[in-house]
Amino acid sequence: MKFLMCDPKFYDVFYSINPWMKIENKPSNSLAVEQWNKLVELLRSLGATVEVMEGKSYLPDIVFTANAALMIGNTAYLANFTHPERRPEKELYTVWFNLNYYETTEVVDFFEGAGDALFDYNRHLFAGYGFRSSKGGLLYYMNFCSQMGSIPVHYVQLVDPYFYHLDTCFCPLKDGFALAYPPAFSEESFATIKKYMDVIEVPEQDAKRFACNAVCLGNKVVIPSGCPETYERLSQFRYEVYDTDVSEFIKAGGACKCLTLRLDEFA
């Protein structure tokens, strides 16, 4: 598996665009860099390839590369960010994708990449809307999916602003399972997830430690530290679980999955 990550040397919180971000609770950049390096080392030790792009001082959130695009084959379906603070990120992402021989395509409506569009292992696509991605933005890109063949798409509505991206409250796992935090979804949407996935429900305390914001490498699952119940539940289902401290990034509303973009989805 291949992931894109961004050097965190410019990571900071100097605006607030989600409930986790508080100017008075700034992250320690030195500690964040240390935590990021450990995540990179862990992913590489588990067999992943990690590509690293450079950030810019005026883009503190570009470290959360999951929002850059949805990757299908060699094409990056680029994000169109809801908040003006993040919109300049698209230019840097576009340059990186072009320099690395990926094709790119854009959407007019709001869409925040793999933060709100997640494939399961059966190649069903779950598309989250409600806070960042609009249903219009999702529909535009999902039309490309339908043109590629039979890629089933399931739309799910997010209702809790603390879980503003789908990948903060939902994580597809190997063998038809998924981590999910039920209160983050409308009742109908959670029923949709349960229709297609065997759900391992994440308790509130772990959800607020971003337990669902996990990185999956086959049977190996990397979760944020401090999520003991989720760690135990995953272990009971015979997943190999690895935890790592990403607490400085949680201060901006992201964790392990937010810091990575899978580049070889559908490759």
mmCIF file of C-alpha atoms in Angstrom:
data_model
loop_
_atom_site.group_PDB
_atom_site.id
_atom_site.type_symbol
_atom_site.label_atom_id
_atom_site.label_comp_id
_atom_site.label_asym_id
_atom_site.label_seq_id
_atom_site.Cartn_x
_atom_site.Cartn_y
_atom_site.Cartn_z
ATOM 1 C CA MET A 1 0.000 0.000 0.000
ATOM 2 C CA LYS A 2 1.166 3.509 -0.797
ATOM 3 C CA PHE A 3 0.281 6.656 1.160
ATOM 4 C CA LEU A 4 0.828 10.386 0.734
ATOM 5 C CA MET A 5 1.710 12.356 3.850
ATOM 6 C CA CYS A 6 2.846 15.954 4.346
ATOM 7 C CA ASP A 7 5.790 17.195 6.394
ATOM 8 C CA PRO A 8 4.305 18.716 9.581
ATOM 9 C CA LYS A 9 6.910 21.418 10.201
ATOM 10 C CA PHE A 10 4.290 24.135 9.558
ATOM 11 C CA TYR A 11 1.457 22.402 11.416
ATOM 12 C CA ASP A 12 -0.321 24.718 13.860
ATOM 13 C CA VAL A 13 -3.737 25.960 14.955
ATOM 14 C CA PHE A 14 -4.304 29.642 14.281
ATOM 15 C CA TYR A 15 -7.954 29.545 13.212
ATOM 16 C CA SER A 16 -10.960 27.420 14.166
ATOM 17 C CA ILE A 17 -13.009 25.575 11.542
ATOM 18 C CA ASN A 18 -14.185 22.641 13.656
ATOM 19 C CA PRO A 19 -15.101 22.182 17.348
ATOM 20 C CA TRP A 20 -11.736 20.598 18.190
ATOM 21 C CA MET A 21 -9.689 23.622 17.135
ATOM 22 C CA LYS A 22 -9.127 26.151 19.895
ATOM 23 C CA ILE A 23 -6.621 28.984 19.556
ATOM 24 C CA GLU A 24 -5.965 28.829 23.302
ATOM 25 C CA ASN A 25 -5.060 25.117 23.038
ATOM 26 C CA LYS A 26 -2.366 25.194 20.393
ATOM 27 C CA PRO A 27 -0.420 22.033 19.591
ATOM 28 C CA SER A 28 3.273 21.706 20.281
ATOM 29 C CA ASN A 29 4.873 21.605 16.852
ATOM 30 C CA SER A 30 7.973 19.789 18.087
ATOM 31 C CA LEU A 31 5.850 17.086 19.718
ATOM 32 C CA ALA A 32 3.605 16.891 16.650
ATOM 33 C CA VAL A 33 6.655 16.327 14.434
ATOM 34 C CA GLU A 34 7.809 13.560 16.762
ATOM 35 C CA GLN A 35 4.372 11.908 16.699
ATOM 36 C CA TRP A 36 4.166 12.220 12.911
ATOM 37 C CA ASN A 37 7.590 10.638 12.456
ATOM 38 C CA LYS A 38 6.576 7.708 14.642
ATOM 39 C CA LEU A 39 3.426 7.197 12.570
ATOM 40 C CA VAL A 40 5.499 7.182 9.376
ATOM 41 C CA GLU A 41 7.949 4.699 10.896
ATOM 42 C CA LEU A 42 5.100 2.454 12.033
ATOM 43 C CA LEU A 43 3.402 2.436 8.633
ATOM 44 C CA ARG A 44 6.676 1.643 6.889
ATOM 45 C CA SER A 45 7.435 -1.124 9.370
ATOM 46 C CA LEU A 46 4.065 -2.675 8.464
ATOM 47 C CA GLY A 47 5.018 -2.742 4.790
ATOM 48 C CA ALA A 48 3.554 0.527 3.520
ATOM 49 C CA THR A 49 5.265 2.943 1.159
ATOM 50 C CA VAL A 50 5.004 6.546 2.357
ATOM 51 C CA GLU A 51 5.528 9.469 -0.015
ATOM 52 C CA VAL A 52 6.138 12.829 1.694
ATOM 53 C CA MET A 53 5.267 16.232 0.256
ATOM 54 C CA GLU A 54 6.379 19.627 1.539
ATOM 55 C CA GLY A 55 3.918 22.023 3.122
ATOM 56 C CA LYS A 56 3.755 25.814 3.304
ATOM 57 C CA SER A 57 3.822 28.090 6.342
ATOM 58 C CA TYR A 58 0.432 29.594 5.479
ATOM 59 C CA LEU A 59 -1.259 26.160 5.219
ATOM 60 C CA PRO A 60 -1.212 24.598 8.702
ATOM 61 C CA ASP A 61 -3.856 21.965 7.854
ATOM 62 C CA ILE A 62 -2.246 20.606 4.693
ATOM 63 C CA VAL A 63 -0.704 17.956 6.927
ATOM 64 C CA PHE A 64 -4.136 16.258 6.791
ATOM 65 C CA THR A 65 -3.616 14.794 3.323
ATOM 66 C CA ALA A 66 -6.684 12.531 3.460
ATOM 67 C CA ASN A 67 -8.678 15.568 2.368
ATOM 68 C CA ALA A 68 -6.603 16.200 -0.762
ATOM 69 C CA ALA A 69 -8.552 13.955 -3.097
ATOM 70 C CA LEU A 70 -10.303 10.672 -3.689
ATOM 71 C CA MET A 71 -7.920 8.354 -5.533
ATOM 72 C CA ILE A 72 -9.243 5.914 -8.102
ATOM 73 C CA GLY A 73 -6.564 4.267 -10.186
ATOM 74 C CA ASN A 74 -4.211 6.945 -11.491
ATOM 75 C CA THR A 75 -6.709 9.784 -11.078
ATOM 76 C CA ALA A 76 -6.964 12.210 -8.166
ATOM 77 C CA TYR A 77 -10.508 13.534 -7.811
ATOM 78 C CA LEU A 78 -9.476 16.775 -6.156
ATOM 79 C CA ALA A 79 -11.073 18.324 -3.096
ATOM 80 C CA ASN A 80 -12.941 21.611 -3.192
ATOM 81 C CA PHE A 81 -12.736 22.764 0.413
ATOM 82 C CA THR A 82 -15.694 24.259 2.259
ATOM 83 C CA HIS A 83 -13.651 26.667 4.382
ATOM 84 C CA PRO A 84 -11.621 29.432 2.690
ATOM 85 C CA GLU A 85 -8.689 28.747 5.026
ATOM 86 C CA ARG A 86 -8.031 25.405 3.334
ATOM 87 C CA ARG A 87 -8.809 26.226 -0.291
ATOM 88 C CA PRO A 88 -5.218 27.221 -1.225
ATOM 89 C CA GLU A 89 -4.148 23.650 -0.390
ATOM 90 C CA LYS A 90 -5.597 22.455 -3.697
ATOM 91 C CA GLU A 91 -2.903 24.242 -5.696
ATOM 92 C CA LEU A 92 -0.101 22.456 -3.830
ATOM 93 C CA TYR A 93 -1.825 19.108 -4.071
ATOM 94 C CA THR A 94 -2.390 19.592 -7.798
ATOM 95 C CA VAL A 95 1.290 20.367 -8.337
ATOM 96 C CA TRP A 96 2.327 17.264 -6.379
ATOM 97 C CA PHE A 97 -0.052 14.977 -8.256
ATOM 98 C CA ASN A 98 1.054 16.343 -11.632
ATOM 99 C CA LEU A 99 4.751 16.047 -10.805
ATOM 100 C CA ASN A 100 4.164 12.454 -9.757
ATOM 101 C CA TYR A 101 2.284 11.540 -12.937
ATOM 102 C CA TYR A 102 -1.267 11.379 -11.591
ATOM 103 C CA GLU A 103 -4.180 12.757 -13.560
ATOM 104 C CA THR A 104 -6.424 15.265 -11.799
ATOM 105 C CA THR A 105 -10.028 16.351 -12.139
ATOM 106 C CA GLU A 106 -11.998 19.015 -10.275
ATOM 107 C CA VAL A 107 -15.497 19.578 -8.927
ATOM 108 C CA VAL A 108 -17.373 22.872 -8.538
ATOM 109 C CA ASP A 109 -19.362 21.937 -5.429
ATOM 110 C CA PHE A 110 -17.868 21.160 -2.003
ATOM 111 C CA PHE A 111 -16.010 17.864 -1.650
ATOM 112 C CA GLU A 112 -13.288 16.973 0.864
ATOM 113 C CA GLY A 113 -11.623 13.956 -0.627
ATOM 114 C CA ALA A 114 -10.993 10.693 1.168
ATOM 115 C CA GLY A 115 -12.123 12.319 4.394
ATOM 116 C CA ASP A 116 -15.700 11.902 3.169
ATOM 117 C CA ALA A 117 -15.400 9.103 0.586
ATOM 118 C CA LEU A 118 -14.240 5.709 1.835
ATOM 119 C CA PHE A 119 -14.047 2.382 0.015
ATOM 120 C CA ASP A 120 -14.652 -0.871 1.831
ATOM 121 C CA TYR A 121 -12.836 -4.061 0.902
ATOM 122 C CA ASN A 122 -15.706 -5.115 -1.392
ATOM 123 C CA ARG A 123 -15.251 -1.883 -3.361
ATOM 124 C CA HIS A 124 -18.417 -0.275 -2.131
ATOM 125 C CA LEU A 125 -17.984 3.468 -1.677
ATOM 126 C CA PHE A 126 -19.435 5.190 1.388
ATOM 127 C CA ALA A 127 -19.915 8.925 0.842
ATOM 128 C CA GLY A 128 -20.485 11.215 3.834
ATOM 129 C CA TYR A 129 -22.179 14.613 3.719
ATOM 130 C CA GLY A 130 -23.524 17.145 6.181
ATOM 131 C CA PHE A 131 -20.662 19.382 7.315
ATOM 132 C CA ARG A 132 -17.902 19.548 4.701
ATOM 133 C CA SER A 133 -18.763 17.675 1.510
ATOM 134 C CA SER A 134 -22.075 18.589 -0.067
ATOM 135 C CA LYS A 135 -24.305 15.961 -1.580
ATOM 136 C CA GLY A 136 -23.921 17.802 -4.893
ATOM 137 C CA GLY A 137 -20.148 17.528 -4.744
ATOM 138 C CA LEU A 138 -20.366 13.847 -3.916
ATOM 139 C CA LEU A 139 -22.872 13.177 -6.697
ATOM 140 C CA TYR A 140 -20.609 14.854 -9.262
ATOM 141 C CA TYR A 141 -17.681 12.564 -8.525
ATOM 142 C CA MET A 142 -19.811 9.507 -7.913
ATOM 143 C CA ASN A 143 -21.029 9.826 -11.506
ATOM 144 C CA PHE A 144 -17.441 9.136 -12.547
ATOM 145 C CA CYS A 145 -17.517 6.005 -10.403
ATOM 146 C CA SER A 146 -20.648 4.755 -12.136
ATOM 147 C CA GLN A 147 -19.049 5.385 -15.531
ATOM 148 C CA MET A 148 -16.120 3.183 -14.507
ATOM 149 C CA GLY A 149 -18.379 0.218 -13.864
ATOM 150 C CA SER A 150 -20.389 -1.177 -11.028
ATOM 151 C CA ILE A 151 -19.101 0.718 -7.993
ATOM 152 C CA PRO A 152 -21.991 0.808 -5.497
ATOM 153 C CA VAL A 153 -22.214 4.142 -3.680
ATOM 154 C CA HIS A 154 -23.937 4.588 -0.305
ATOM 155 C CA TYR A 155 -24.633 8.140 0.930
ATOM 156 C CA VAL A 156 -24.574 8.681 4.693
ATOM 157 C CA GLN A 157 -25.479 11.844 6.576
ATOM 158 C CA LEU A 158 -23.305 13.139 9.410
ATOM 159 C CA VAL A 159 -25.154 14.903 12.236
ATOM 160 C CA ASP A 160 -22.574 15.615 14.975
ATOM 161 C CA PRO A 161 -20.217 18.564 14.277
ATOM 162 C CA TYR A 162 -17.451 16.909 16.303
ATOM 163 C CA PHE A 163 -17.428 14.190 13.641
ATOM 164 C CA TYR A 164 -17.453 16.452 10.616
ATOM 165 C CA HIS A 165 -15.755 14.077 8.171
ATOM 166 C CA LEU A 166 -16.839 10.500 7.540
ATOM 167 C CA ASP A 167 -13.392 9.157 8.404
ATOM 168 C CA THR A 168 -13.674 10.548 11.941
ATOM 169 C CA CYS A 169 -16.566 8.198 12.776
ATOM 170 C CA PHE A 170 -16.356 5.309 10.289
ATOM 171 C CA CYS A 171 -13.577 2.982 9.189
ATOM 172 C CA PRO A 172 -14.095 0.028 6.824
ATOM 173 C CA LEU A 173 -12.048 -3.015 7.813
ATOM 174 C CA LYS A 174 -11.055 -6.202 6.063
ATOM 175 C CA ASP A 175 -13.571 -9.088 5.925
ATOM 176 C CA GLY A 176 -16.718 -6.976 5.880
ATOM 177 C CA PHE A 177 -16.368 -5.305 9.271
ATOM 178 C CA ALA A 178 -16.255 -1.595 10.079
ATOM 179 C CA LEU A 179 -15.575 0.612 13.061
ATOM 180 C CA ALA A 180 -18.351 3.156 13.557
ATOM 181 C CA TYR A 181 -19.647 5.604 16.139
ATOM 182 C CA PRO A 182 -23.467 5.447 15.790
ATOM 183 C CA PRO A 183 -24.417 8.900 17.218
ATOM 184 C CA ALA A 184 -22.402 10.590 14.475
ATOM 185 C CA PHE A 185 -24.951 9.489 11.846
ATOM 186 C CA SER A 186 -28.599 10.037 11.129
ATOM 187 C CA GLU A 187 -30.647 7.005 12.096
ATOM 188 C CA GLU A 188 -31.328 6.125 8.470
ATOM 189 C CA SER A 189 -27.665 6.452 7.514
ATOM 190 C CA PHE A 190 -26.435 4.213 10.312
ATOM 191 C CA ALA A 191 -29.002 1.642 9.208
ATOM 192 C CA THR A 192 -27.481 1.848 5.720
ATOM 193 C CA ILE A 193 -24.027 1.123 7.107
ATOM 194 C CA LYS A 194 -25.323 -1.852 9.094
ATOM 195 C CA LYS A 195 -27.018 -3.198 5.970
ATOM 196 C CA TYR A 196 -23.683 -3.582 4.207
ATOM 197 C CA MET A 197 -21.154 -3.928 7.039
ATOM 198 C CA ASP A 198 -20.772 -5.845 10.281
ATOM 199 C CA VAL A 199 -20.315 -2.913 12.638
ATOM 200 C CA ILE A 200 -17.945 -2.864 15.591
ATOM 201 C CA GLU A 201 -19.441 -0.013 17.597
ATOM 202 C CA VAL A 202 -16.968 2.404 19.147
ATOM 203 C CA PRO A 203 -17.844 3.818 22.596
ATOM 204 C CA GLU A 204 -18.078 7.575 23.067
ATOM 205 C CA GLN A 205 -14.835 7.925 25.024
ATOM 206 C CA ASP A 206 -12.834 6.162 22.309
ATOM 207 C CA ALA A 207 -14.692 7.955 19.522
ATOM 208 C CA LYS A 208 -13.587 11.274 21.006
ATOM 209 C CA ARG A 209 -10.031 9.959 20.901
ATOM 210 C CA PHE A 210 -10.568 9.371 17.158
ATOM 211 C CA ALA A 211 -10.620 5.573 17.348
ATOM 212 C CA CYS A 212 -12.421 5.404 13.999
ATOM 213 C CA ASN A 213 -9.712 7.497 12.343
ATOM 214 C CA ALA A 214 -7.651 4.389 11.757
ATOM 215 C CA VAL A 215 -5.342 3.282 8.962
ATOM 216 C CA CYS A 216 -5.916 -0.255 7.701
ATOM 217 C CA LEU A 217 -3.285 -2.340 5.968
ATOM 218 C CA GLY A 218 -5.095 -5.589 5.354
ATOM 219 C CA ASN A 219 -5.539 -7.260 8.726
ATOM 220 C CA LYS A 220 -3.339 -4.674 10.453
ATOM 221 C CA VAL A 221 -5.093 -1.658 11.984
ATOM 222 C CA VAL A 222 -3.324 1.464 13.253
ATOM 223 C CA ILE A 223 -5.391 3.478 15.744
ATOM 224 C CA PRO A 224 -4.678 6.460 17.998
ATOM 225 C CA SER A 225 -3.470 5.610 21.484
ATOM 226 C CA GLY A 226 -5.901 5.989 24.369
ATOM 227 C CA CYS A 227 -8.687 3.871 22.836
ATOM 228 C CA PRO A 228 -8.560 0.740 25.041
ATOM 229 C CA GLU A 229 -12.045 -0.629 24.375
ATOM 230 C CA THR A 230 -11.653 -0.330 20.619
ATOM 231 C CA TYR A 231 -8.209 -1.925 20.815
ATOM 232 C CA GLU A 232 -9.704 -4.864 22.703
ATOM 233 C CA ARG A 233 -12.696 -5.240 20.381
ATOM 234 C CA LEU A 234 -10.496 -5.249 17.299
ATOM 235 C CA SER A 235 -8.216 -7.822 18.893
ATOM 236 C CA GLN A 236 -11.212 -10.029 19.655
ATOM 237 C CA PHE A 237 -12.017 -10.035 15.944
ATOM 238 C CA ARG A 238 -8.434 -11.153 15.242
ATOM 239 C CA TYR A 239 -7.127 -7.909 13.829
ATOM 240 C CA GLU A 240 -3.515 -6.989 14.533
ATOM 241 C CA VAL A 241 -3.831 -3.667 16.334
ATOM 242 C CA TYR A 242 -1.123 -1.022 16.661
ATOM 243 C CA ASP A 243 -1.648 2.221 18.531
ATOM 244 C CA THR A 244 0.344 5.415 18.277
ATOM 245 C CA ASP A 245 0.132 8.805 19.962
ATOM 246 C CA VAL A 246 -1.287 11.514 17.690
ATOM 247 C CA SER A 247 -2.696 13.705 20.463
ATOM 248 C CA GLU A 248 -1.216 16.927 19.062
ATOM 249 C CA PHE A 249 -3.113 16.413 15.813
ATOM 250 C CA ILE A 250 -6.381 15.701 17.610
ATOM 251 C CA LYS A 251 -6.186 19.334 18.763
ATOM 252 C CA ALA A 252 -6.933 20.243 15.141
ATOM 253 C CA GLY A 253 -9.552 17.534 14.654
ATOM 254 C CA GLY A 254 -7.539 14.779 12.985
ATOM 255 C CA ALA A 255 -5.612 11.600 13.724
ATOM 256 C CA CYS A 256 -3.993 8.659 11.904
ATOM 257 C CA LYS A 257 -6.273 8.383 8.870
ATOM 258 C CA CYS A 258 -6.523 12.160 8.419
ATOM 259 C CA LEU A 259 -2.737 12.311 8.118
ATOM 260 C CA THR A 260 -2.632 9.834 5.224
ATOM 261 C CA LEU A 261 -4.012 9.573 1.703
ATOM 262 C CA ARG A 262 -4.092 6.128 0.128
ATOM 263 C CA LEU A 263 -2.573 6.556 -3.330
ATOM 264 C CA ASP A 264 -3.104 3.081 -4.770
ATOM 265 C CA GLU A 265 -6.854 2.775 -4.214
ATOM 266 C CA PHE A 266 -8.253 0.681 -7.070
ATOM 267 C CA ALA A 267 -4.778 0.506 -8.603
#
